[in-house]
Amino acid sequence: MTELRQRSFREDAPPEDKELESEAKIDGETASDSESRADPVPPPTSVDDTPEVLNRALSNLSSRWKNWWVRGILTLAMIAFFFIIIYLGPMVLMMIVMCVQIKCFHEIITIGYNVYHSYDLPWFRTLSWYFLLCVNYFFYGETVTDYFFTLVQREEPLRILSKYHRFISFTLYLTGFCMFVLSLVKKHYRLQFYMFGWTHVTLLIVVTQSHLVIHNLFEGMIWFIVPISCVICNDIMAYMFGFFFGRTPLIKLSPKKTWEGFIGGFFATVVFGLLLSYVMSGYRCFVCPVEYNNDTNSFTVDCEPSDLFRLQEYNIPGVIQSVVGWKTVRMYPFQIHSIALSTFASLIGPFGGFFASGFKRAFKIKDFANTIPGHGGIMDRFDCQYLMATFVNVYIASFIRGPNPSKLIQQFLTLRPDQQLHIFNTLKSHLTDKGILTSALEDE
C-alpha cells in the first residue's frame, strides 16, 4: 500500500519535481546517496608524537605520569617562548598572532578536507586560502587606517588604498564568490556547499577573533598579557587540581574534566590575576597604549599612566575587616578589572574548550593536529583564548575606552580649511556658552 501511494505521488507530482528527481539520479546517484557520501568519515588515529628523548627518559613511568611530565615540560617551554615574544615587543606579538591564526585555520580546514574526503572538489583548498587572504586584507586594512592614520594620509598610494579599502575588500570577496559558483560540479553540489560553509565558519571563529586580539594589544600590552596569562593559569591549575584531587566528572564532552579542577582553577586564577596585575600596572611599557610615532616611524608605548594604573586607597568591607584586620588597602583600579577578566577566564573561558571537545568528538578525532607533543595542535591551545579575546574587546569598549583626542585631531587636520574653520567656530561657541573659554582668557 505504501509503495502504491509513493508511486501515485510521483505520477501526480508537478513536472518540475519530476525533473529534479530525474536530475538527482544522473550518474546513478540519488539525493540520499549524495547525502550519505557527505557523512563524515573519521580520519586515521593520531600516533604518539612525543620526542624520542622524552620517551626514553620517561619509559619507566606509567602512561598517566608520563603524560603529566610531557605536558609539564612542554608547557614550561611554551611559557618561556611567551616571555621571549613579549620582550621582543608589540610588532613581534602581532606577527605571532598572525602566524597562530594561519595555523589554526590550516588545522580546521585540513580536518574538513580529510573527514569529508574533499580531494576531488575543484578549487576547494585554493578558494579556502583565498577567502582567508580577503578577510585578513579587510580586517588589517581597517586596523592600519585606524591606528596609522597620519602615515596613511602622508603616503599617496596608502591614502588611495585607505579611501577605497572597503570597496576593494568587497570586490576581492565577490571574485572568490563567483569562482566558487563557477567551480560547482553537479555530483558534488551538497559537499561543495558543506565545505563553503565550513570555510566561512572557520573564518568567523579564527580570523575575526584574532583581529580582536590585535585591537586589545593596541589598548596596552597589559590588556593582551593579563587575559592570555589568566587563561594559561586556569588551564594549568585546573589540570593540576584535577590530576591530584579530581573525583567528580564535570561535563560529558570532556570526561577528564572534574569539578575539583574547575573550582580549584577558578580560585587560583583570580589570585594570579590580582598579583600579575599589581606587578604589571607599575610599568609604563605595559599600561600605555601602543601608538605609532610619525617622527621615528616606530611603535611607542610611553605615556602618562591613566588613573586606572595609579595606586588608590580603598575601604575594606566590615565583614572582611574582622578577618584580615585592615581597614583600607592600596591597590590599582585595574586590579578590580582583573577580577572580572580572571573570573571569565576560569568560569566561561573553559566553555571554548568544551566547544572544541564537542567538535572533535563529532568527527572522532583526539586533537586538531600533532603540532605540540602532549598538547595536540595550535587550535587545541587557543580554543579558550579566542573566546577570551572577544570578551576583553567587548569589556574595554563597554567599561574602559573613551573618546581618543589624538585620533580626533588627526581626522580634523585632514579636513578642508573651510571645514576646519566651521568646527573651530562651533567649538568656540560651545566653550563660550559653557563659560570655559571666557574663564581661560581671563586667567591669561
Coordinates of C-alpha atoms in Angstrom, one line a residue:
M1 CA 0.0 0.0 0.0
T2 CA 2.8 2.4 0.9
E3 CA 4.6 1.6 -2.3
L4 CA 1.3 2.3 -4.3
R5 CA 1.0 5.7 -2.5
Q6 CA 4.6 6.7 -3.3
R7 CA 4.1 5.6 -7.0
S8 CA 0.9 7.7 -7.3
F9 CA 2.5 10.7 -5.6
R10 CA 5.4 10.5 -8.2
E11 CA 2.9 10.3 -11.0
D12 CA 0.8 13.3 -9.7
A13 CA 3.9 15.4 -8.9
P14 CA 4.4 18.6 -11.0
P15 CA 6.8 18.4 -13.9
E16 CA 9.5 20.4 -12.2
D17 CA 9.6 18.0 -9.3
K18 CA 9.9 15.0 -11.7
E19 CA 12.7 16.9 -13.5
L20 CA 14.6 17.5 -10.2
E21 CA 14.2 13.8 -9.2
S22 CA 15.5 12.6 -12.5
E23 CA 18.3 15.1 -12.4
A24 CA 19.3 13.7 -8.9
K25 CA 19.6 10.2 -10.4
I26 CA 22.1 11.1 -13.1
D27 CA 25.2 9.0 -13.0
G28 CA 23.5 6.6 -10.7
E29 CA 23.4 9.0 -7.7
T30 CA 20.2 9.8 -5.8
A31 CA 19.8 12.6 -3.2
S32 CA 20.2 10.0 -0.4
D33 CA 23.4 8.7 -2.0
S34 CA 24.8 12.2 -2.1
E35 CA 23.9 12.8 1.5
S36 CA 25.4 9.5 2.7
R37 CA 28.6 10.4 0.9
A38 CA 28.8 13.7 2.7
D39 CA 28.7 12.0 6.1
P40 CA 31.9 12.5 7.9
V41 CA 34.4 9.7 7.9
P42 CA 36.9 9.6 10.8
P43 CA 40.5 10.3 9.8
P44 CA 43.3 7.9 10.8
T45 CA 44.0 7.9 14.5
S46 CA 47.0 10.0 15.6
V47 CA 50.3 8.4 16.5
D48 CA 52.5 9.1 19.5
D49 CA 54.4 12.2 18.6
T50 CA 56.4 12.5 21.9
P51 CA 60.1 13.3 21.2
E52 CA 62.3 10.2 21.5
V53 CA 64.4 11.8 24.2
L54 CA 61.4 12.2 26.5
N55 CA 60.1 8.7 25.6
R56 CA 63.4 7.2 26.8
A57 CA 63.7 9.4 29.9
L58 CA 60.2 8.6 31.0
S59 CA 60.0 5.0 29.9
N60 CA 59.7 3.6 33.4
L61 CA 56.7 5.7 34.3
S62 CA 53.0 4.8 33.9
S63 CA 51.2 6.4 30.9
R64 CA 49.4 8.7 33.4
W65 CA 52.6 10.1 34.9
K66 CA 54.4 10.1 31.6
N67 CA 51.7 12.3 30.1
W68 CA 51.9 14.6 33.1
W69 CA 55.6 15.1 32.7
V70 CA 55.4 15.6 28.9
R71 CA 52.6 18.2 29.3
G72 CA 54.5 19.9 32.1
I73 CA 57.9 20.1 30.3
L74 CA 56.3 21.4 27.1
T75 CA 54.1 23.8 29.0
L76 CA 57.2 25.4 30.6
A77 CA 58.8 25.6 27.1
M78 CA 55.7 27.4 25.7
I79 CA 55.7 29.8 28.7
A80 CA 59.3 30.6 28.2
F81 CA 58.6 31.3 24.5
F82 CA 55.7 33.6 25.5
F83 CA 58.1 35.6 27.7
I84 CA 60.5 35.9 24.8
I85 CA 58.0 37.3 22.4
I86 CA 56.7 39.8 25.0
Y87 CA 60.3 41.0 25.4
L88 CA 60.6 41.5 21.6
G89 CA 57.8 44.0 21.6
P90 CA 54.3 44.6 20.1
M91 CA 55.3 44.2 16.5
V92 CA 56.6 40.7 17.1
L93 CA 53.5 39.9 19.1
M94 CA 51.3 40.9 16.1
M95 CA 53.3 38.7 13.8
I96 CA 52.9 35.8 16.2
V97 CA 49.1 36.4 16.4
M98 CA 49.0 36.3 12.6
C99 CA 51.1 33.0 12.4
V100 CA 48.8 31.4 15.1
Q101 CA 45.7 32.5 13.2
I102 CA 47.0 30.9 9.9
K103 CA 48.0 27.7 11.7
C104 CA 44.6 27.4 13.4
F105 CA 42.8 28.0 10.1
H106 CA 45.0 25.3 8.4
E107 CA 44.2 22.7 11.1
I108 CA 40.4 23.2 10.9
I109 CA 40.4 23.3 7.1
T110 CA 42.5 20.2 7.0
I111 CA 40.0 18.3 9.2
G112 CA 37.2 19.2 6.8
Y113 CA 39.4 18.2 3.9
N114 CA 40.2 14.8 5.4
V115 CA 36.9 14.0 7.1
Y116 CA 34.7 14.7 4.1
H117 CA 37.2 13.3 1.6
S118 CA 37.2 16.6 -0.3
Y119 CA 40.2 15.6 -2.5
D120 CA 38.2 15.7 -5.7
L121 CA 36.4 19.1 -5.1
P122 CA 37.7 21.6 -7.6
W123 CA 39.4 24.6 -6.2
F124 CA 38.4 23.8 -2.6
R125 CA 41.8 24.5 -0.9
T126 CA 42.6 27.3 -3.2
L127 CA 39.4 29.1 -2.5
S128 CA 39.7 28.5 1.2
W129 CA 43.1 30.2 1.4
Y130 CA 41.9 32.9 -1.0
F131 CA 39.0 33.8 1.4
L132 CA 41.5 33.8 4.3
L133 CA 43.5 36.4 2.4
C134 CA 40.4 38.5 1.6
V135 CA 39.2 38.6 5.2
N136 CA 42.7 39.4 6.5
Y137 CA 43.1 42.2 3.9
F138 CA 39.8 43.7 5.1
F139 CA 40.5 43.5 8.9
Y140 CA 44.1 44.5 8.8
G141 CA 43.4 47.3 6.4
E142 CA 40.8 48.7 8.8
T143 CA 43.4 48.4 11.6
V144 CA 46.1 50.2 9.6
T145 CA 43.7 53.0 8.7
D146 CA 42.6 53.4 12.3
Y147 CA 45.9 53.3 14.1
F148 CA 48.3 54.7 11.4
F149 CA 46.1 57.4 10.1
T150 CA 48.7 60.1 9.7
L151 CA 51.1 57.7 8.0
V152 CA 48.4 56.6 5.6
Q153 CA 47.5 60.2 4.8
R154 CA 51.1 61.1 4.2
E155 CA 51.7 58.4 1.5
E156 CA 49.7 58.8 -1.6
P157 CA 49.3 55.0 -2.5
L158 CA 48.3 54.2 1.1
R159 CA 45.8 57.1 1.1
I160 CA 44.1 55.8 -2.1
L161 CA 44.0 52.2 -0.7
S162 CA 42.6 53.5 2.5
K163 CA 39.9 55.6 0.8
Y164 CA 38.6 52.7 -1.3
H165 CA 39.5 50.0 1.2
R166 CA 36.1 48.5 1.7
F167 CA 35.2 48.6 -2.0
I168 CA 38.4 46.7 -2.8
S169 CA 37.8 44.2 0.0
F170 CA 34.2 43.6 -1.3
T171 CA 35.5 43.2 -4.8
L172 CA 38.1 40.6 -3.7
Y173 CA 35.4 38.6 -1.8
L174 CA 33.0 38.9 -4.7
T175 CA 35.7 37.4 -7.0
G176 CA 36.1 34.4 -4.7
F177 CA 32.3 34.0 -4.5
C178 CA 32.0 33.9 -8.3
M179 CA 34.9 31.5 -8.5
F180 CA 33.1 29.2 -6.1
V181 CA 29.9 29.3 -8.1
L182 CA 31.8 28.6 -11.3
S183 CA 33.5 25.6 -9.7
L184 CA 30.2 23.9 -8.7
V185 CA 30.0 20.3 -10.1
K186 CA 26.6 18.6 -10.4
K187 CA 27.6 15.4 -8.5
H188 CA 29.3 17.3 -5.7
Y189 CA 26.8 20.2 -5.1
R190 CA 25.9 19.3 -1.5
L191 CA 29.5 18.6 -0.4
Q192 CA 30.8 21.8 -2.0
F193 CA 28.2 23.8 -0.1
Y194 CA 29.2 22.0 3.1
M195 CA 32.8 23.0 2.6
F196 CA 31.8 26.6 1.6
G197 CA 30.0 26.9 5.0
W198 CA 32.9 25.1 6.8
T199 CA 35.4 27.7 5.4
H200 CA 33.3 30.7 6.4
V201 CA 32.5 29.5 9.9
T202 CA 36.3 28.9 10.4
L203 CA 37.0 32.4 9.2
L204 CA 34.4 33.8 11.7
I205 CA 35.9 31.8 14.6
V206 CA 39.6 32.3 13.9
V207 CA 40.2 35.4 11.8
T208 CA 37.6 37.7 13.4
Q209 CA 38.7 36.9 17.0
S210 CA 42.4 37.1 16.2
H211 CA 41.8 40.6 14.9
L212 CA 40.2 41.5 18.2
V213 CA 43.5 40.2 19.9
I214 CA 45.4 42.9 17.9
H215 CA 42.9 45.6 18.9
N216 CA 43.4 44.6 22.6
L217 CA 47.1 44.8 22.1
F218 CA 46.9 48.4 20.9
E219 CA 45.0 49.4 24.0
G220 CA 48.1 48.5 26.0
M221 CA 50.1 45.3 26.4
I222 CA 48.6 44.7 29.8
W223 CA 45.2 44.1 28.1
F224 CA 46.9 41.4 25.9
I225 CA 49.1 39.8 28.5
V226 CA 46.8 39.5 31.6
P227 CA 43.9 37.9 29.8
I228 CA 46.1 35.4 28.0
S229 CA 48.0 34.6 31.2
C230 CA 44.8 34.1 33.1
V231 CA 43.6 31.5 30.6
I232 CA 47.0 29.8 30.7
C233 CA 47.0 29.8 34.5
N234 CA 43.4 28.4 34.7
D235 CA 44.3 25.7 32.2
I236 CA 47.4 24.7 34.2
M237 CA 45.8 24.9 37.7
A238 CA 42.6 23.2 36.6
Y239 CA 44.7 20.3 35.3
M240 CA 46.8 20.2 38.5
F241 CA 43.8 20.2 40.8
G242 CA 42.0 17.7 38.7
F243 CA 45.1 15.4 38.4
F244 CA 45.7 15.2 42.2
F245 CA 42.2 15.8 43.7
G246 CA 39.8 15.2 40.8
R247 CA 37.0 12.7 41.6
T248 CA 33.7 14.3 40.3
P249 CA 33.2 14.5 36.5
L250 CA 32.3 17.9 35.3
I251 CA 30.9 17.5 31.7
K252 CA 30.4 14.6 29.4
L253 CA 32.1 16.3 26.5
S254 CA 35.4 16.2 28.4
P255 CA 35.4 13.1 30.7
K256 CA 38.8 14.1 32.2
K257 CA 37.5 17.5 33.4
T258 CA 36.4 17.4 37.1
W259 CA 34.6 19.8 39.5
E260 CA 37.6 19.8 41.7
G261 CA 39.8 21.1 38.9
F262 CA 37.2 23.6 37.7
I263 CA 36.8 25.1 41.2
G264 CA 40.5 25.0 42.1
G265 CA 41.4 26.6 38.8
F266 CA 38.9 29.4 39.5
F267 CA 40.4 30.5 42.8
A268 CA 44.0 30.1 41.7
T269 CA 43.3 32.2 38.6
V270 CA 41.7 35.0 40.5
V271 CA 44.6 35.2 42.9
F272 CA 47.1 35.0 40.0
G273 CA 45.3 37.8 38.1
L274 CA 45.4 40.1 41.1
L275 CA 49.2 39.5 41.6
L276 CA 50.1 39.8 37.9
S277 CA 48.0 43.0 37.5
Y278 CA 49.7 44.6 40.5
V279 CA 53.1 43.9 39.1
M280 CA 52.4 45.0 35.5
S281 CA 50.4 48.1 36.5
G282 CA 53.6 49.8 37.7
Y283 CA 55.4 49.7 34.3
R284 CA 54.6 52.2 31.6
C285 CA 55.7 49.8 28.9
F286 CA 52.7 47.6 29.8
V287 CA 50.0 50.1 30.6
C288 CA 50.5 52.7 27.8
P289 CA 48.6 52.2 24.5
V290 CA 50.7 51.0 21.6
E291 CA 50.9 54.0 19.2
Y292 CA 52.7 54.8 16.0
N293 CA 55.3 57.6 16.3
N294 CA 55.4 59.5 13.0
D295 CA 58.7 61.2 13.8
T296 CA 60.6 58.0 14.5
N297 CA 58.4 55.7 12.2
S298 CA 58.2 53.2 15.0
F299 CA 55.8 52.0 17.8
T300 CA 55.9 53.8 21.1
V301 CA 54.5 52.7 24.5
D302 CA 55.3 55.8 26.5
C303 CA 52.6 58.0 28.1
E304 CA 51.4 59.4 31.4
P305 CA 49.5 56.5 33.0
S306 CA 45.8 57.0 33.4
D307 CA 44.0 56.8 36.8
L308 CA 43.4 53.1 36.1
F309 CA 47.1 52.4 36.7
R310 CA 47.7 54.7 39.8
L311 CA 47.6 53.3 43.3
Q312 CA 44.4 54.3 45.2
E313 CA 43.2 53.6 48.7
Y314 CA 40.0 51.5 49.1
N315 CA 38.0 50.8 52.2
I316 CA 37.6 47.2 53.1
P317 CA 34.1 45.9 53.9
G318 CA 33.4 45.4 57.6
V319 CA 32.9 41.7 57.3
I320 CA 36.4 41.3 55.8
Q321 CA 38.0 43.8 58.2
S322 CA 37.3 41.4 61.1
V323 CA 39.2 38.6 59.3
V324 CA 42.2 40.4 57.9
G325 CA 42.4 43.2 60.5
W326 CA 42.9 46.0 57.8
K327 CA 40.5 49.0 57.3
T328 CA 41.9 50.1 54.0
V329 CA 44.0 48.7 51.2
R330 CA 46.1 50.3 48.5
M331 CA 45.7 48.8 45.0
Y332 CA 45.5 49.7 41.4
P333 CA 41.9 50.1 39.9
F334 CA 43.0 47.8 37.1
Q335 CA 43.2 45.0 39.7
I336 CA 39.5 45.3 40.2
H337 CA 39.0 44.8 36.5
S338 CA 41.4 41.9 36.6
I339 CA 38.9 40.1 38.8
A340 CA 36.3 40.3 36.0
L341 CA 38.9 39.1 33.5
S342 CA 40.1 36.2 35.6
T343 CA 36.6 35.2 36.5
F344 CA 35.6 35.0 32.9
A345 CA 38.8 33.1 32.0
S346 CA 38.1 30.4 34.6
L347 CA 34.3 30.1 34.5
I348 CA 33.3 30.9 30.9
G349 CA 36.6 30.5 29.1
P350 CA 36.6 26.7 29.5
F351 CA 33.4 26.5 27.5
G352 CA 35.5 27.4 24.5
G353 CA 37.4 24.2 25.3
F354 CA 34.2 22.2 25.8
F355 CA 33.0 23.5 22.4
A356 CA 36.3 22.3 20.8
S357 CA 35.9 18.9 22.6
G358 CA 32.4 18.6 21.2
F359 CA 33.7 19.4 17.7
K360 CA 36.5 16.8 17.9
R361 CA 34.0 14.2 19.2
A362 CA 31.7 14.9 16.4
F363 CA 34.4 13.9 13.9
K364 CA 36.0 11.2 16.1
I365 CA 39.4 12.9 16.4
K366 CA 41.6 13.3 19.5
D367 CA 43.3 16.6 18.6
F368 CA 43.2 19.2 15.9
A369 CA 46.8 18.3 14.9
N370 CA 50.0 16.8 16.3
T371 CA 52.0 20.1 16.4
I372 CA 52.8 20.1 20.1
P373 CA 53.5 16.7 21.7
G374 CA 51.2 16.1 24.7
H375 CA 49.0 19.1 23.8
G376 CA 47.8 18.5 20.2
G377 CA 47.6 21.2 17.7
I378 CA 47.8 25.0 18.0
M379 CA 44.0 25.2 18.0
D380 CA 43.9 22.9 21.0
R381 CA 45.9 25.5 23.0
F382 CA 43.9 28.5 21.7
D383 CA 40.3 27.3 21.8
C384 CA 39.7 29.3 25.0
Q385 CA 41.9 32.2 24.0
Y386 CA 39.7 33.3 21.1
L387 CA 36.6 33.4 23.4
M388 CA 38.6 35.4 25.9
A389 CA 39.8 37.9 23.3
T390 CA 36.2 38.7 22.3
F391 CA 35.2 39.3 25.9
V392 CA 38.2 41.6 26.6
N393 CA 37.4 43.6 23.5
V394 CA 33.8 44.0 24.5
Y395 CA 34.8 44.8 28.1
I396 CA 37.2 47.5 27.0
A397 CA 34.6 49.1 24.7
S398 CA 31.9 48.9 27.4
F399 CA 33.7 50.0 30.6
I400 CA 37.2 51.4 29.7
R401 CA 37.6 53.1 26.4
G402 CA 36.6 56.8 26.0
P403 CA 37.0 59.3 23.2
N404 CA 40.6 59.4 21.9
P405 CA 41.6 63.1 21.4
S406 CA 44.7 62.3 19.3
K407 CA 42.6 60.4 16.7
L408 CA 40.1 63.3 16.6
I409 CA 42.9 65.8 16.0
Q410 CA 44.3 63.5 13.2
Q411 CA 41.0 63.4 11.4
F412 CA 40.5 67.2 12.0
L413 CA 43.7 68.0 10.3
T414 CA 42.8 66.1 7.1
L415 CA 39.6 68.2 6.6
R416 CA 39.4 71.1 4.1
P417 CA 40.2 74.6 5.6
D418 CA 36.6 75.7 5.5
Q419 CA 35.5 72.5 7.3
Q420 CA 38.2 73.1 10.0
L421 CA 37.1 76.7 10.4
H422 CA 33.5 75.6 10.8
I423 CA 34.4 73.1 13.5
F424 CA 36.6 75.7 15.2
N425 CA 33.8 78.3 15.4
T426 CA 31.3 75.7 16.6
L427 CA 33.7 74.5 19.3
K428 CA 34.5 78.1 20.3
S429 CA 30.8 79.0 20.6
H430 CA 30.1 75.8 22.7
L431 CA 33.0 76.5 25.1
T432 CA 32.0 80.2 25.4
D433 CA 28.4 79.2 26.3
K434 CA 29.7 76.9 29.0
G435 CA 31.9 79.6 30.4
I436 CA 35.1 77.6 29.9
L437 CA 36.7 79.8 27.2
T438 CA 35.9 83.1 28.9
S439 CA 37.5 82.0 32.2
A440 CA 40.5 80.7 30.4
L441 CA 41.0 84.0 28.7
E442 CA 40.6 85.9 32.0
D443 CA 43.3 83.7 33.6
E444 CA 45.7 84.7 30.8

